[in-house]
């Protein structure tokens, strides 16, 4: 007896997140349907024009906005940036370089530095003789 496997599907919101695009800016047929794993892979390897355009110009979801600005999502929230932004709006913010952006970038740099320090410390401990895992 053969078992029939049903294709794995996901909600449009999940697919949009995996594609790094803002769901509300996608075409209606994308928002209203379900996306199979095969369709998602096809969108990633050979993106249609609407996806290329969205990735290039936005509007971008908050994780993408945060990454492009070099800040955390929490930093965006603290600054009151809750909406999706276009590439043009992000570039304008970079040009203006408001105080909140400078502060959040500095905070993010400190967080990265601390994470690197912790990682280095763990690596040093792992190299010590008699340490479990060495």
CSV table of C-alpha atoms in Angstrom, one decimal:
chain,number,residue,atom,x,y,z
A,1,UNK,CA,0.0,0.0,0.0
A,2,UNK,CA,1.5,3.3,-1.1
A,3,UNK,CA,1.1,6.3,1.1
A,4,UNK,CA,0.3,9.6,-0.6
A,5,UNK,CA,2.2,12.5,0.7
A,6,UNK,CA,0.4,15.8,0.6
A,7,UNK,CA,2.6,18.7,-0.3
A,8,UNK,CA,3.8,20.8,2.6
A,9,UNK,CA,2.1,24.2,2.5
A,10,UNK,CA,2.4,27.4,4.5
A,11,UNK,CA,0.3,30.5,5.0
A,12,UNK,CA,1.1,33.5,2.8
A,13,UNK,CA,2.4,35.4,5.9
A,14,UNK,CA,5.0,32.7,6.6
A,15,UNK,CA,6.0,32.6,2.9
A,16,UNK,CA,6.4,36.4,2.8
A,17,UNK,CA,8.5,36.2,5.9
A,18,UNK,CA,10.8,33.6,4.4
A,19,UNK,CA,11.0,35.7,1.2
A,20,UNK,CA,11.8,38.8,3.2
A,21,UNK,CA,9.0,40.8,1.8
A,22,UNK,CA,6.1,42.8,3.3
A,23,UNK,CA,2.9,40.7,2.9
A,24,UNK,CA,0.6,43.6,2.4
A,25,UNK,CA,2.6,44.7,-0.7
A,26,UNK,CA,2.4,41.3,-2.4
A,27,UNK,CA,-0.1,40.6,-5.2
A,28,UNK,CA,-3.6,39.6,-4.0
A,29,UNK,CA,-3.3,36.0,-5.4
A,30,UNK,CA,-0.2,35.5,-3.2
A,31,UNK,CA,-2.0,36.9,-0.1
A,32,UNK,CA,-5.1,34.9,-0.6
A,33,UNK,CA,-3.7,31.5,-1.4
A,34,UNK,CA,-1.4,29.0,0.3
A,35,UNK,CA,2.2,28.4,-0.8
A,36,UNK,CA,3.7,25.0,-1.1
A,37,UNK,CA,7.3,24.3,-0.3
A,38,UNK,CA,7.9,23.7,-4.1
A,39,UNK,CA,6.3,27.1,-5.0
A,40,UNK,CA,8.4,28.8,-2.3
A,41,UNK,CA,11.6,27.3,-3.7
A,42,UNK,CA,10.6,28.4,-7.2
A,43,UNK,CA,10.0,31.9,-6.0
A,44,UNK,CA,13.4,32.0,-4.3
A,45,UNK,CA,15.4,30.5,-7.3
A,46,UNK,CA,13.5,32.3,-10.1
A,47,UNK,CA,11.7,35.3,-8.6
A,48,UNK,CA,8.9,36.9,-10.6
A,49,UNK,CA,9.2,40.6,-11.4
A,50,UNK,CA,6.9,41.6,-8.5
A,51,UNK,CA,9.2,39.9,-6.0
A,52,UNK,CA,12.3,41.4,-7.5
A,53,UNK,CA,10.7,44.8,-7.4
A,54,UNK,CA,9.5,44.4,-3.8
A,55,UNK,CA,13.0,43.3,-2.7
A,56,UNK,CA,14.6,46.2,-4.5
A,57,UNK,CA,12.2,49.1,-3.6
A,58,UNK,CA,10.0,47.8,-0.8
A,59,UNK,CA,8.0,48.5,1.2
A,60,UNK,CA,10.2,46.3,3.4
A,61,UNK,CA,9.1,44.5,6.6
A,62,UNK,CA,10.6,45.6,9.9
A,63,UNK,CA,13.3,43.0,10.1
A,64,UNK,CA,14.6,44.1,6.7
A,65,UNK,CA,14.3,47.8,7.6
A,66,UNK,CA,16.3,47.1,10.8
A,67,UNK,CA,19.0,45.2,9.0
A,68,UNK,CA,19.3,48.0,6.3
A,69,UNK,CA,19.6,50.6,9.0
A,70,UNK,CA,22.0,48.6,11.2
A,71,UNK,CA,19.7,48.6,14.2
A,72,UNK,CA,17.5,46.1,16.1
A,73,UNK,CA,13.8,45.7,15.6
A,74,UNK,CA,13.5,46.9,19.2
A,75,UNK,CA,15.5,50.0,18.3
A,76,UNK,CA,13.0,50.7,15.5
A,77,UNK,CA,10.1,50.4,18.0
A,78,UNK,CA,11.8,52.7,20.5
A,79,UNK,CA,12.2,55.3,17.7
A,80,UNK,CA,8.5,54.9,16.8
A,81,UNK,CA,9.1,53.3,13.4
A,82,UNK,CA,6.3,50.7,13.2
A,83,UNK,CA,5.4,50.9,9.5
A,84,UNK,CA,7.1,49.2,6.6
A,85,UNK,CA,9.5,51.5,4.8
A,86,UNK,CA,10.5,51.8,1.2
A,87,UNK,CA,14.2,51.7,0.1
A,88,UNK,CA,13.8,55.4,-0.6
A,89,UNK,CA,12.6,56.2,2.9
A,90,UNK,CA,15.4,54.0,4.4
A,91,UNK,CA,18.0,55.9,2.3
A,92,UNK,CA,16.5,59.2,3.4
A,93,UNK,CA,16.8,58.2,7.1
A,94,UNK,CA,20.5,57.2,6.5
A,95,UNK,CA,21.1,60.6,5.0
A,96,UNK,CA,19.4,62.5,7.8
A,97,UNK,CA,21.1,60.3,10.4
A,98,UNK,CA,18.8,61.4,13.2
A,99,UNK,CA,20.1,61.1,16.8
A,100,UNK,CA,17.9,58.1,17.5
A,101,UNK,CA,19.5,56.2,14.6
A,102,UNK,CA,23.0,57.1,15.8
A,103,UNK,CA,22.2,55.9,19.3
A,104,UNK,CA,20.6,52.7,18.1
A,105,UNK,CA,23.5,51.9,15.8
A,106,UNK,CA,25.9,52.5,18.8
A,107,UNK,CA,23.8,50.2,20.9
A,108,UNK,CA,23.8,47.5,18.2
A,109,UNK,CA,27.5,47.8,17.9
A,110,UNK,CA,27.9,47.3,21.6
A,111,UNK,CA,25.6,44.2,21.5
A,112,UNK,CA,27.7,42.7,18.7
A,113,UNK,CA,30.9,43.4,20.5
A,114,UNK,CA,29.6,41.8,23.7
A,115,UNK,CA,28.4,38.7,21.7
A,116,UNK,CA,31.8,38.4,20.1
A,117,UNK,CA,33.5,38.6,23.5
A,118,UNK,CA,31.3,35.9,24.9
A,119,UNK,CA,31.8,33.7,21.9
A,120,UNK,CA,35.6,34.1,22.3
A,121,UNK,CA,35.5,33.4,26.0
A,122,UNK,CA,33.5,30.1,25.3
A,123,UNK,CA,36.1,29.1,22.7
A,124,UNK,CA,38.9,29.7,25.1
A,125,UNK,CA,37.2,27.6,27.8
A,126,UNK,CA,36.6,24.8,25.3
A,127,UNK,CA,40.3,24.7,24.4
A,128,UNK,CA,41.4,24.2,28.0
A,129,UNK,CA,42.5,20.7,28.9
A,130,UNK,CA,40.1,18.7,31.0
A,131,UNK,CA,37.1,20.8,29.8
A,132,UNK,CA,34.2,18.6,28.6
A,133,UNK,CA,34.0,18.6,24.9
A,134,UNK,CA,37.8,19.0,24.3
